[in-house]
Coordinates of C-alpha atoms in Angstrom, one line a residue:
Chain A
M230 CA -59.8 -32.2 42.8
N231 CA -59.7 -28.4 42.1
I232 CA -56.4 -26.0 41.9
S233 CA -56.3 -24.9 45.0
V234 CA -56.6 -28.7 46.6
Q235 CA -54.1 -30.1 44.2
F236 CA -51.4 -26.7 44.8
T237 CA -51.8 -27.1 48.7
A238 CA -51.3 -30.6 48.1
M239 CA -48.0 -29.6 46.3
T240 CA -47.2 -27.2 48.8
A241 CA -47.0 -29.7 51.3
A242 CA -45.1 -32.5 49.6
N243 CA -42.4 -29.0 49.2
E244 CA -42.9 -30.1 45.5
Q245 CA -42.6 -26.1 44.7
N246 CA -44.7 -27.5 41.1
T247 CA -45.6 -24.6 38.7
S248 CA -46.8 -26.8 36.0
F249 CA -50.1 -25.9 36.5
L250 CA -49.5 -22.1 35.5
L251 CA -49.0 -23.7 32.3
E252 CA -51.3 -26.3 32.2
R253 CA -55.1 -24.7 32.7
T254 CA -57.2 -22.4 30.7
P255 CA -57.3 -18.8 31.0
G256 CA -60.7 -19.3 33.0
E257 CA -59.7 -21.9 35.2
L258 CA -56.7 -19.5 36.7
L259 CA -58.4 -16.1 36.8
D260 CA -61.1 -18.6 39.4
E261 CA -58.4 -19.1 41.5
P262 CA -57.8 -16.5 44.5
L263 CA -55.0 -14.0 43.8
S264 CA -53.2 -15.9 47.5
I265 CA -52.1 -18.9 45.3
Y266 CA -50.5 -17.0 43.2
S267 CA -48.7 -14.3 46.4
Q268 CA -47.6 -18.6 47.7
L269 CA -46.4 -19.6 44.4
L270 CA -44.5 -16.4 44.3
R271 CA -43.1 -17.4 48.0
E272 CA -42.2 -20.9 47.9
S273 CA -42.0 -21.2 43.8
D274 CA -37.6 -21.0 43.2
E275 CA -38.9 -22.3 39.1
L276 CA -40.6 -19.6 38.3
E277 CA -40.0 -18.7 34.5
N278 CA -41.3 -16.2 31.7
D279 CA -44.2 -18.2 30.8
H280 CA -45.3 -18.6 34.5
L281 CA -44.3 -15.0 35.3
E282 CA -46.9 -14.1 32.5
A283 CA -49.2 -16.1 33.3
I284 CA -49.7 -14.7 36.2
D285 CA -50.0 -11.7 34.9
Y286 CA -52.6 -12.7 33.2
V287 CA -54.3 -13.4 36.4
V288 CA -53.4 -10.1 37.9
R289 CA -54.8 -7.9 34.3
H290 CA -57.7 -9.9 34.1
T291 CA -59.2 -9.2 37.1
V292 CA -58.1 -5.5 37.0
V293 CA -60.2 -5.2 33.9
R294 CA -63.4 -7.8 35.5
L295 CA -63.5 -5.3 38.0
L296 CA -63.1 -2.3 36.6
V297 CA -66.1 -3.6 33.6
R298 CA -68.7 -4.4 35.4
A299 CA -68.5 -1.4 38.3
A300 CA -67.3 -3.8 41.3
E301 CA -67.3 -2.3 45.1
E302 CA -65.3 -1.2 47.1
A303 CA -65.0 -4.1 49.7
E304 CA -64.0 -6.1 46.1
L305 CA -61.8 -3.7 45.5
E306 CA -60.0 -3.4 48.2
A307 CA -60.1 -7.1 47.6
A308 CA -57.7 -7.3 45.5
C309 CA -56.1 -4.3 45.6
S310 CA -54.5 -5.2 48.8
A311 CA -53.8 -9.0 47.7
I312 CA -51.4 -7.8 44.0
R313 CA -49.9 -5.2 46.3
R314 CA -48.9 -8.6 48.6
L315 CA -47.9 -10.5 45.4
V316 CA -44.1 -10.4 45.3
P317 CA -42.8 -11.1 49.2
V318 CA -40.0 -8.4 50.1
A319 CA -37.5 -11.0 49.9
R320 CA -38.2 -11.7 45.6
E321 CA -38.6 -7.7 44.4
T322 CA -35.1 -7.4 42.8
Q323 CA -35.6 -11.0 41.5
L324 CA -38.8 -9.2 40.3
A325 CA -38.1 -5.8 39.0
A326 CA -38.9 -6.3 35.4
W327 CA -43.4 -7.0 36.4
L328 CA -42.7 -4.9 40.4
P329 CA -44.4 -1.3 38.2
R330 CA -46.5 -3.3 36.4
W331 CA -48.5 -4.7 39.0
R332 CA -48.2 -2.2 41.4
A333 CA -49.5 0.1 38.3
F334 CA -52.7 -2.2 37.6
A335 CA -52.9 -1.5 42.3
D336 CA -53.1 2.3 41.5
L337 CA -56.0 1.7 39.1
L338 CA -57.7 0.3 40.8
E339 CA -56.8 2.5 44.2
A340 CA -57.9 5.1 41.9
R341 CA -61.5 3.7 41.4
M342 CA -62.1 3.6 45.4
A343 CA -61.1 7.3 45.2
V344 CA -63.4 7.9 43.1
L345 CA -66.3 5.3 44.5
A346 CA -65.6 7.1 48.1
N347 CA -65.5 10.5 46.7
Q348 CA -69.4 10.7 45.0
D349 CA -71.2 13.5 46.2
T350 CA -74.5 12.8 42.9
A351 CA -76.6 15.4 45.8
K352 CA -74.1 18.3 45.5
A353 CA -73.7 18.1 41.7
R354 CA -77.4 18.3 41.5
E355 CA -77.4 20.9 43.2
L356 CA -74.9 22.3 39.7
A357 CA -76.6 25.2 38.0
H358 CA -78.5 23.4 34.9
A359 CA -77.4 19.7 35.7
G360 CA -81.3 18.7 37.2
E361 CA -82.1 20.6 33.7
I362 CA -79.4 18.5 31.9
L363 CA -80.4 15.1 33.3
A364 CA -84.0 15.2 33.1
F365 CA -83.4 15.8 29.4
V366 CA -80.3 12.9 29.2
Q367 CA -82.7 10.8 31.2
R368 CA -86.1 11.7 28.7
E369 CA -83.9 11.5 25.4
P370 CA -80.6 8.8 26.4
G371 CA -78.6 9.4 23.7
L372 CA -78.7 13.5 22.7
T373 CA -75.4 15.5 21.7
Q374 CA -73.7 17.6 23.5
A375 CA -75.2 20.4 21.0
E376 CA -78.5 19.7 21.4
I377 CA -79.1 20.2 25.7
G378 CA -76.6 23.2 24.6
K379 CA -78.7 24.8 21.8
Q380 CA -82.3 23.8 24.2
L381 CA -80.9 26.0 27.2
E382 CA -78.4 28.1 25.4
L383 CA -75.4 27.3 27.2
K384 CA -71.9 28.0 25.9
P385 CA -70.4 25.1 25.0
A386 CA -67.0 25.3 27.0
N387 CA -69.8 25.8 30.0
L388 CA -72.2 23.2 29.3
S389 CA -68.9 20.5 29.2
R390 CA -67.9 21.9 32.9
I391 CA -71.4 20.6 34.0
L392 CA -71.1 17.5 31.6
G393 CA -67.8 16.5 32.9
V394 CA -69.0 17.1 37.0
L395 CA -71.7 15.0 35.9
E396 CA -69.9 12.3 34.5
A397 CA -67.3 12.2 37.0
Q398 CA -70.2 11.5 39.3
E399 CA -71.4 9.2 36.7
L400 CA -74.9 10.4 36.3
I401 CA -74.5 11.3 33.2
E402 CA -71.9 9.4 30.3
R403 CA -70.5 10.6 26.9
R404 CA -70.0 8.5 24.3
N405 CA -68.0 9.3 20.6
V406 CA -70.0 8.7 17.6
G407 CA -68.3 9.9 14.5
R408 CA -67.4 13.7 15.5
E409 CA -70.9 13.8 17.8
R410 CA -70.4 13.3 21.8
R411 CA -73.6 11.8 23.0
V412 CA -74.4 11.7 26.3
H413 CA -76.0 8.5 27.5
P414 CA -77.6 8.3 31.8
G415 CA -74.9 7.0 33.7
R416 CA -74.2 4.5 35.9
M417 CA -75.5 6.2 39.2
L418 CA -78.6 8.2 36.9
K419 CA -79.8 4.3 36.2
T420 CA -79.1 3.4 39.7
E421 CA -80.7 6.5 41.7
P422 CA -84.3 6.1 43.0
Q423 CA -87.2 6.9 41.4
A424 CA -88.4 10.6 43.6
K425 CA -85.0 12.1 42.4
T426 CA -85.0 11.5 39.0
A427 CA -88.9 12.8 38.9
D428 CA -88.0 15.7 41.0
G429 CA -85.1 16.2 37.8
L430 CA -87.7 15.7 35.3
K431 CA -89.9 18.5 37.6
R432 CA -87.0 20.9 37.6
G433 CA -85.8 20.3 33.8
A434 CA -90.3 21.0 32.9
A435 CA -90.1 23.8 35.1
Y436 CA -87.2 25.5 33.3
L437 CA -88.6 25.1 30.0
Q438 CA -92.0 25.9 31.1
V439 CA -93.4 22.9 29.8
E440 CA -95.5 20.1 31.8
A441 CA -93.8 17.3 33.4
E442 CA -94.8 13.8 32.8
V443 CA -93.7 11.8 36.0
A444 CA -95.3 8.1 36.3
Chain B
M295 CA -50.8 49.9 34.8
P296 CA -48.7 48.5 38.3
P297 CA -47.7 44.9 37.3
D298 CA -49.8 43.7 40.7
Q299 CA -53.1 45.0 39.0
L300 CA -52.4 44.0 35.4
S301 CA -51.8 39.8 36.7
F302 CA -55.0 40.9 38.8
K303 CA -57.1 42.2 35.7
R304 CA -55.5 38.3 33.7
A305 CA -57.3 36.5 36.7
L306 CA -61.1 37.8 36.2
R307 CA -60.6 37.4 32.3
I308 CA -59.5 33.4 32.7
A309 CA -61.7 32.7 35.4
F310 CA -63.8 30.9 33.9
D311 CA -61.5 29.3 31.0
D312 CA -58.8 28.1 33.0
P313 CA -59.9 28.6 37.0
L314 CA -56.8 26.7 38.3
R315 CA -54.6 29.8 37.7
A316 CA -56.2 32.6 37.9
L317 CA -56.8 31.3 41.3
V318 CA -52.9 31.3 42.4
L319 CA -53.4 34.2 40.2
L320 CA -55.5 35.7 42.5
W321 CA -53.5 34.1 45.8
Q322 CA -50.5 35.7 44.9
H323 CA -51.7 39.1 44.7
V324 CA -53.9 39.8 47.7
H325 CA -51.0 36.6 50.4
V326 CA -48.2 37.2 48.5
Q327 CA -48.1 40.3 47.2
G328 CA -50.3 41.5 50.1
N329 CA -52.7 43.4 47.9
L330 CA -55.6 43.2 50.5
E331 CA -56.8 45.5 52.7
T332 CA -57.9 48.4 50.8
G333 CA -61.9 48.7 49.9
L334 CA -61.5 45.4 52.2
N335 CA -65.4 44.4 53.7
R336 CA -66.3 41.2 54.4
P337 CA -70.2 41.9 54.1
L338 CA -69.8 43.0 50.6
C339 CA -66.8 40.2 49.9
E340 CA -68.8 37.8 51.2
R341 CA -71.9 39.0 48.5
Q342 CA -69.5 40.2 46.3
A343 CA -68.3 36.0 45.9
D344 CA -71.6 35.0 45.5
E345 CA -72.3 36.6 42.8
G346 CA -68.3 36.1 40.9
R347 CA -69.9 32.3 41.1
L348 CA -73.1 32.4 39.4
A349 CA -71.8 35.1 37.2
L350 CA -68.5 31.7 36.5
E351 CA -71.3 28.8 36.7
R352 CA -73.2 30.6 34.0
G353 CA -70.0 30.8 32.1
Q354 CA -69.5 34.5 32.4
T355 CA -66.7 36.1 32.9
L356 CA -65.9 37.5 36.2
P357 CA -66.6 40.7 36.8
S358 CA -64.7 42.8 38.1
I359 CA -65.1 42.7 42.5
H360 CA -62.9 42.7 45.4
P361 CA -59.8 40.6 45.3
A362 CA -60.2 38.9 48.3
A363 CA -63.7 38.4 46.9
A364 CA -62.3 36.4 43.6
L365 CA -60.2 34.9 45.7
R366 CA -63.2 33.1 47.8
A367 CA -65.6 33.4 43.6
V368 CA -62.6 31.1 42.1
D369 CA -62.7 29.0 45.1
L370 CA -65.8 28.1 45.0
Y371 CA -66.4 27.4 41.3
L372 CA -63.3 25.9 40.9
A373 CA -64.5 24.0 44.1
G374 CA -68.2 22.6 42.2
L375 CA -66.1 21.6 38.8
S376 CA -64.3 19.1 41.3
L377 CA -66.8 17.1 42.9
G378 CA -66.7 13.9 42.9
H379 CA -62.7 13.8 41.7
G380 CA -61.0 13.5 45.1
P381 CA -58.8 14.4 46.6
I382 CA -57.2 16.4 44.1
A383 CA -53.1 18.0 43.7
R384 CA -52.0 19.4 40.8
K385 CA -49.5 21.4 39.4
V386 CA -50.3 25.0 38.3
V387 CA -47.5 26.1 36.1
M388 CA -47.4 30.1 35.9
S389 CA -46.2 32.0 32.6
A390 CA -47.0 35.4 30.9
G391 CA -45.6 37.7 33.6
A392 CA -46.6 35.5 36.1
E393 CA -43.9 33.2 38.2
G394 CA -43.7 30.0 39.7
T395 CA -45.1 27.4 40.5
F396 CA -47.8 26.1 42.8
W397 CA -49.9 23.3 43.5
V398 CA -53.5 23.6 44.4
I399 CA -54.8 21.7 46.4
S400 CA -58.0 20.2 47.9
R401 CA -59.0 20.3 51.8
R402 CA -61.3 19.3 53.5
T403 CA -64.6 21.5 54.0
G404 CA -64.7 23.4 57.4
W405 CA -61.1 22.6 57.8
S406 CA -61.4 25.4 60.1
S407 CA -63.8 27.8 62.4
R408 CA -66.8 29.3 60.8
I409 CA -65.2 32.3 62.0
A410 CA -62.0 31.8 60.5
E411 CA -63.5 31.6 57.3
S412 CA -65.3 34.6 57.7
Q413 CA -61.7 36.2 57.9
C414 CA -61.4 38.0 54.5
G415 CA -58.2 39.6 55.6
H416 CA -56.3 36.2 56.1
P417 CA -55.5 34.3 52.4
E418 CA -55.3 31.2 54.8
Y419 CA -58.7 30.9 55.9
W420 CA -60.8 32.8 53.6
L421 CA -59.7 30.3 50.5
R422 CA -62.2 27.1 52.2
H423 CA -61.8 24.6 49.1
F424 CA -58.2 24.8 47.9
Q425 CA -54.8 25.8 49.9
V426 CA -51.6 27.5 47.3
V427 CA -48.4 25.7 47.9
P428 CA -45.3 26.8 46.4
A429 CA -43.9 23.6 44.2
A430 CA -40.5 25.5 45.3
H431 CA -39.4 26.4 49.3
K432 CA -36.1 28.2 48.9
G433 CA -34.3 25.6 47.2
I434 CA -37.0 22.8 49.2
T435 CA -38.8 21.0 46.3
I436 CA -42.1 20.4 47.5
S437 CA -43.8 17.5 45.8
V438 CA -47.3 16.3 46.1
R439 CA -48.6 12.8 45.8
P440 CA -51.5 11.1 46.5
A441 CA -51.8 8.5 49.9
P442 CA -52.3 5.5 50.4
R443 CA -55.8 4.8 49.7
T444 CA -56.5 4.0 53.7
L445 CA -55.6 8.2 54.0
V446 CA -58.1 9.1 50.4
K447 CA -61.5 7.8 51.4
P448 CA -63.0 10.2 53.9
S449 CA -63.2 8.5 58.3
N450 CA -66.3 9.2 60.5
K451 CA -64.2 7.8 63.3
N452 CA -60.8 9.9 63.8
L453 CA -57.8 7.7 63.1
A454 CA -55.9 6.2 65.4
F455 CA -52.0 6.0 65.7
L456 CA -49.5 4.7 67.8
A457 CA -46.0 7.2 68.3
G458 CA -42.8 6.8 70.4
G459 CA -40.3 4.8 71.3
F460 CA -38.1 2.0 72.8
L461 CA -35.7 1.6 76.1
D462 CA -33.9 -2.1 75.2
G463 CA -31.1 0.0 75.5
V464 CA -30.2 -0.2 71.5
L465 CA -28.4 3.0 70.1
P466 CA -26.4 4.0 67.2
D467 CA -23.5 2.6 66.7
W468 CA -22.1 5.8 67.1
N469 CA -18.3 7.5 65.9
A470 CA -16.5 7.7 68.8
T471 CA -16.1 11.9 68.7
S472 CA -17.6 14.4 66.8
P473 CA -19.4 14.8 63.7
F474 CA -21.5 11.6 64.3
R475 CA -22.5 8.8 62.2
C476 CA -23.8 5.5 62.2
Q477 CA -24.1 2.9 59.8
V478 CA -25.6 0.4 62.3
L479 CA -27.3 -0.9 65.4
K480 CA -25.4 -2.0 67.7
D481 CA -28.0 -4.8 68.5
P482 CA -30.6 -4.8 65.5
T483 CA -32.1 -8.3 66.5
L484 CA -33.0 -7.6 69.5
R485 CA -34.6 -4.2 68.5
W486 CA -35.8 -6.1 65.4
S487 CA -37.7 -7.5 69.0
S488 CA -38.9 -4.8 70.2
V489 CA -40.6 -2.9 67.1
E490 CA -41.4 -5.5 66.0
A491 CA -43.8 -5.9 70.3
L492 CA -44.4 -2.6 68.4
L493 CA -45.8 -4.0 65.8
S494 CA -48.0 -6.2 67.2
S495 CA -49.3 -3.6 69.9
A496 CA -50.1 -1.2 66.9
A497 CA -51.8 -3.4 64.9
K498 CA -53.6 -5.0 68.3
A499 CA -54.7 -1.3 69.7
G500 CA -56.3 -0.4 65.6
A501 CA -53.2 1.6 64.9
A502 CA -53.8 3.5 61.8
I503 CA -50.7 5.4 61.4
V504 CA -46.9 4.6 63.5
V505 CA -44.3 6.6 64.2
L506 CA -41.1 5.5 65.2
P507 CA -38.5 7.9 66.0
E508 CA -35.5 9.2 64.7
L509 CA -31.8 7.1 64.5
T510 CA -34.0 3.5 65.7
V511 CA -34.3 1.1 62.4
D512 CA -31.6 0.4 60.2
A513 CA -31.4 -1.0 57.2
E514 CA -31.5 -4.3 58.5
V515 CA -34.9 -3.9 60.6
R516 CA -36.2 -1.9 57.9
E517 CA -36.8 -4.7 56.0
R518 CA -37.9 -7.0 58.7
I519 CA -40.7 -4.2 59.5
R520 CA -40.9 -4.6 55.6
T521 CA -42.0 -8.2 55.5
W522 CA -43.7 -8.4 58.6
L523 CA -45.9 -6.0 57.2
R524 CA -46.5 -7.9 53.6
E525 CA -46.7 -11.6 55.6
T526 CA -48.4 -11.2 58.3
T527 CA -52.8 -10.9 58.9
R528 CA -53.9 -8.0 60.8
E529 CA -57.5 -7.2 62.9
S530 CA -56.6 -3.6 60.9
Q531 CA -55.2 -1.8 58.2
F532 CA -52.2 0.8 59.4
A533 CA -52.0 3.2 56.3
L534 CA -48.6 4.5 57.6
V535 CA -46.1 3.3 59.1
V536 CA -43.2 5.6 59.3
A537 CA -39.9 2.9 60.4
G538 CA -37.9 5.4 61.9
S539 CA -34.8 6.8 60.2
F540 CA -31.0 6.3 60.1
H541 CA -28.3 7.6 58.3
E542 CA -27.0 5.9 55.2
D543 CA -24.3 6.3 52.1
R544 CA -25.9 7.2 49.2
G545 CA -24.6 8.7 46.0
G546 CA -21.6 10.0 47.6
A547 CA -23.0 11.5 50.0
R548 CA -24.2 10.6 54.5
R549 CA -27.9 11.5 54.4
N550 CA -30.8 10.3 57.8
V551 CA -33.2 9.1 55.3
A552 CA -37.0 8.3 56.7
Y553 CA -38.7 5.4 55.4
V554 CA -42.5 5.8 55.4
F555 CA -44.4 2.0 54.3
D556 CA -48.3 1.6 53.5
D557 CA -50.0 -1.3 55.0
D558 CA -48.6 -3.5 52.2
G559 CA -44.9 -2.9 53.0
N560 CA -44.7 -0.9 49.7
E561 CA -42.7 2.6 50.3
V562 CA -44.6 5.0 49.8
L563 CA -42.3 7.6 50.6
Q564 CA -38.7 8.7 51.4
H565 CA -38.0 11.7 53.1
V566 CA -34.0 13.0 53.4
K567 CA -33.7 15.1 57.1
L568 CA -33.0 18.6 55.8
R569 CA -31.4 20.4 58.3
P570 CA -28.1 18.5 59.9
M571 CA -28.3 18.9 63.2
R572 CA -25.9 20.9 64.8
A573 CA -25.6 22.5 68.1
M574 CA -23.2 23.4 71.4
P575 CA -24.9 21.8 75.0
D576 CA -23.0 21.5 77.3
E577 CA -19.8 23.5 75.9
E578 CA -19.3 20.9 73.7
W579 CA -20.1 21.9 70.2
V580 CA -21.5 18.6 68.8
E581 CA -22.6 17.8 65.0
E582 CA -24.4 14.9 62.7
D583 CA -22.3 14.5 60.1
I584 CA -24.7 14.0 57.2
E585 CA -25.7 16.0 54.0
G586 CA -29.1 18.0 54.6
G587 CA -31.6 17.1 51.6
A588 CA -33.3 19.3 49.4
L589 CA -37.2 17.5 49.2
V590 CA -40.3 17.7 51.0
S591 CA -42.6 15.0 49.5
L592 CA -46.1 15.9 50.6
M593 CA -49.0 13.1 50.8
H594 CA -52.9 14.4 49.6
A595 CA -55.3 12.9 52.8
W596 CA -58.4 13.4 52.9
F597 CA -57.9 15.8 55.9
G598 CA -55.3 18.0 54.2
L599 CA -51.6 17.4 53.5
V600 CA -49.6 14.4 55.2
G601 CA -45.8 15.8 55.9
V602 CA -43.2 13.9 57.3
A603 CA -40.2 15.6 58.8
I604 CA -36.8 14.4 60.9
C605 CA -36.5 16.8 63.7
L606 CA -34.8 20.4 63.7
D607 CA -36.2 19.8 59.8
F608 CA -39.6 20.4 61.9
C609 CA -38.9 22.4 65.1
E610 CA -35.7 24.7 63.9
C611 CA -36.7 28.2 64.1
G612 CA -33.7 29.8 62.7
N613 CA -33.6 32.4 59.6
V614 CA -33.1 28.4 57.3
P615 CA -35.2 28.4 54.9
V616 CA -36.6 25.1 57.1
T617 CA -37.9 27.0 59.7
D618 CA -41.1 28.7 57.5
L619 CA -41.2 25.7 55.5
W620 CA -44.1 24.6 57.2
R621 CA -45.8 27.5 57.2
E622 CA -45.4 28.3 53.9
T623 CA -46.6 24.6 52.6
G624 CA -49.6 24.4 55.2
P625 CA -49.2 20.4 56.3
A626 CA -52.3 19.5 58.0
L627 CA -50.6 16.8 59.5
M628 CA -46.8 16.4 60.3
L629 CA -45.2 13.1 60.9
I630 CA -41.5 13.6 63.2
P631 CA -39.5 11.1 63.4
S632 CA -36.9 13.1 66.7
M633 CA -34.3 12.2 68.4
G634 CA -33.8 14.7 71.4
T635 CA -34.8 15.9 75.1
T636 CA -37.1 18.1 76.5
P637 CA -35.9 21.2 75.0
T638 CA -36.2 19.5 71.1
N639 CA -40.2 18.8 72.4
S640 CA -40.5 22.4 73.6
A641 CA -39.2 23.3 69.7
H642 CA -41.7 20.7 68.4
R643 CA -44.5 22.1 70.9
R644 CA -43.8 25.8 69.9
K645 CA -43.3 25.1 65.8
T646 CA -47.0 22.9 66.2
E647 CA -48.6 25.7 68.0
E648 CA -47.8 28.6 65.0
L649 CA -48.8 26.6 61.8
A650 CA -52.4 24.6 64.3
R651 CA -53.1 28.3 64.4
L652 CA -52.8 28.8 60.8
H653 CA -53.4 26.1 59.1
G654 CA -55.0 23.5 61.7
T655 CA -51.8 21.7 62.0
V656 CA -51.6 18.0 64.3
A657 CA -48.2 17.1 65.2
V658 CA -47.0 13.1 65.8
V659 CA -44.1 13.3 67.3
A660 CA -41.6 9.9 68.1
S661 CA -38.9 10.9 70.4
Q662 CA -35.8 8.8 71.4
H663 CA -33.0 9.7 73.3
G664 CA -29.6 9.6 71.6
Q665 CA -28.0 8.3 74.2
I666 CA -29.5 6.8 77.5
A667 CA -32.9 4.5 76.6
E668 CA -35.6 7.3 77.0
A669 CA -38.6 7.7 74.4
F670 CA -42.0 9.6 73.9
G671 CA -44.6 9.1 72.1
I672 CA -46.3 12.8 71.3
L673 CA -49.5 14.3 70.3
F674 CA -49.0 18.1 69.8
D675 CA -53.0 19.3 69.3
G676 CA -52.4 23.0 68.8
S677 CA -52.2 24.2 72.1
K678 CA -52.9 21.3 73.8
T679 CA -50.3 18.3 73.6
T680 CA -50.5 15.1 74.8
H681 CA -47.5 11.9 76.0
E682 CA -48.0 11.5 79.2
D683 CA -44.2 10.9 79.4
R684 CA -44.8 7.4 78.3
P685 CA -42.9 6.0 76.2
L686 CA -45.4 5.2 73.6
L687 CA -48.3 6.9 73.0
N688 CA -51.4 5.8 71.7
G689 CA -54.1 8.1 70.7
K690 CA -56.3 9.8 68.3
L691 CA -56.3 12.3 65.7
P692 CA -59.0 14.8 66.1
W693 CA -60.3 15.2 62.9
T694 CA -63.5 13.3 61.1
H695 CA -65.4 13.7 57.5
E696 CA -68.8 15.5 58.3

C-alpha cells in the first residue's frame, strides 16, 4: 500500500495518524505530493515538533530540487501554491514558528518564476560586446574575466556589467576558481538554436577580424 | 557654481559607476528643481541621449549634454543593465549634498503614447523605462514591495476584475451620533454569504482582481474570506483580493484598515486609511472616529505600481498631504474601497482624470452607501467611466504586455 492510499484510509477512519512522517525514509516522504502534508496539517491534532521537522524537510528539499534542476514554470507554480496553502488559516497562530520559514521558501520559487517570466535573451544579445563575449565563451568555456576583458579591450567595470546582464539571462555562468572568475556557457546559451550560436560566432569573428569557423 | 549645477555635474560624473544615483540626481535637477527649459530642443535632446547612452555602454563618462538628454541616456543605459531582472524597485539613499531617499522603479515599455514619450519638456513621459518616486511625501512614508506572483509575469491578456458591493442591507453597527465608529457588522453571517457569492462569481468569471467597498468586511468576515481563498479549488487564480476595510483598535488607536490577500489567502498588504472622513452634508457635521495613518505601500507589478487607497485617501482635493500624494507616486492602477454617494464617485473620477494624463493611471472603485443598500463597481479609465449603475462591475484593465 502506498502512502497516499494509507493516509486516505487513515483520515477516513478519522485516526489522524501522523506516524508515517517518522517511519518513512526522507526519499519516500519527498515522493508524496505536498497536498498530503497540507491535509495532515488541517486534520491532525497530534503534530509534534518531530512531525513538523519532517514536513519542513519535505518543503525545503522540494524547493532545492526544483531550483537545482531548473524546473519549468508550471512545476514551480504548483509547488509555490502548495507551499503557500500548506498551513490552514485556523492553524496559523499555532504554527507561527514555521510559517515565515515556509513562506520564505515559496518566495524563492516566486523569485525564480519572476526571472523566467522576464528573460529576454534577444535583447541581451543586442548589448554592445555581448555577441563577442558569447562567442568567446562558447569557443573556450572557462575563460577568465581578465582574459575576455583583455581580448575586447574593455575596462573591468564595464565588462562586469555586461556579464551581469548575460548572467541574469542565464546566457553565461560565472564560477569562482581561487581568486579568478571563470566564465562558462549558461543554460540558455546551451539550449539556444544553432542559428543564433552561429550568428554570435560570426559577430565575434567580425569584431576580431578573423575567419569564423561555423559548423 | 550653484548647488544644482554641482549636482548636475556630479550626475554626469557618476553615471557609469552609479547609474541609479545619477538618475535620481538628474530627476531632481529637471523635475524637482525645474531646471529644464534652457536650451531645450527635442531633436537635439534625442540625439544627445543616444550619444550619452553609447558613451555609458562603452564605459565612458557621460559627456556634457542637456540635462533632459542626460536623464534619458541614463534611463536607457539602466534599462540595458536591468535586462532579465524583472520588475525592479530599488531604494536609493542620496548623500553628499543631495538629500532624500527615493525609489527607482522599472516601468512597462510603452506605458504612454509615442507622442508623449517625445516630450522632453515633460520628465514623467520622457523617462521611459523608470520612474522616480520619493520614499516620503509630506510626512507620509511610501514603501514599495513586489506584487504577488500572478502580477509579476507580463500577461498577454487584459486582466479581469470584479468590483462592487452588496445589496443585502447589512450595515456597520454604527454608534448613535458623530463621531462615528463601528466595531462589527450588524449581521456578519448574512454578509459572509453575500461575499461568498461574490467571490464565487468572480472566480467563475475569471477575475484576477476583486475589490470590495470600505466598511463592509469586519474581522469575522475577513477570516472567512482568507479560509475560503486558502481552501477552495477554483478554475482561475485571483491576483489580489482587496477585502474591503473596517474600523479596528490597534496600538491604542482606532484605525480604518483595508487588507489585501493573494490567491492563497495570504496577506500581501495592509492599508491604514490616511484621511479620516469629515464632512457636513445637510447642515450636519459628520466625522469618522479614527486616526489617520502615515504609510502608503505600493505593489510593483509588471504593468507598474499598484496602490490601495480608502476613499478620501484618493479623492481628497483640499490643501492636505494626500491631495498630491498620488501625483508624486504615479501608480498605474489604484484599487479603492470607498463608502460614499454620487459626489464621492465624481471626485474619484476627477482625480483619476488628472492622474491618467500624468501617469496613465486607471482606478477601480468599489463603492457602498453607508446607510442604505446601494453599491457600485466603477472603472475610471482616464476620460472614460464604466459602471452602468450596477452594484457589481465585471470589467477588464486596459493593458496587455506588448
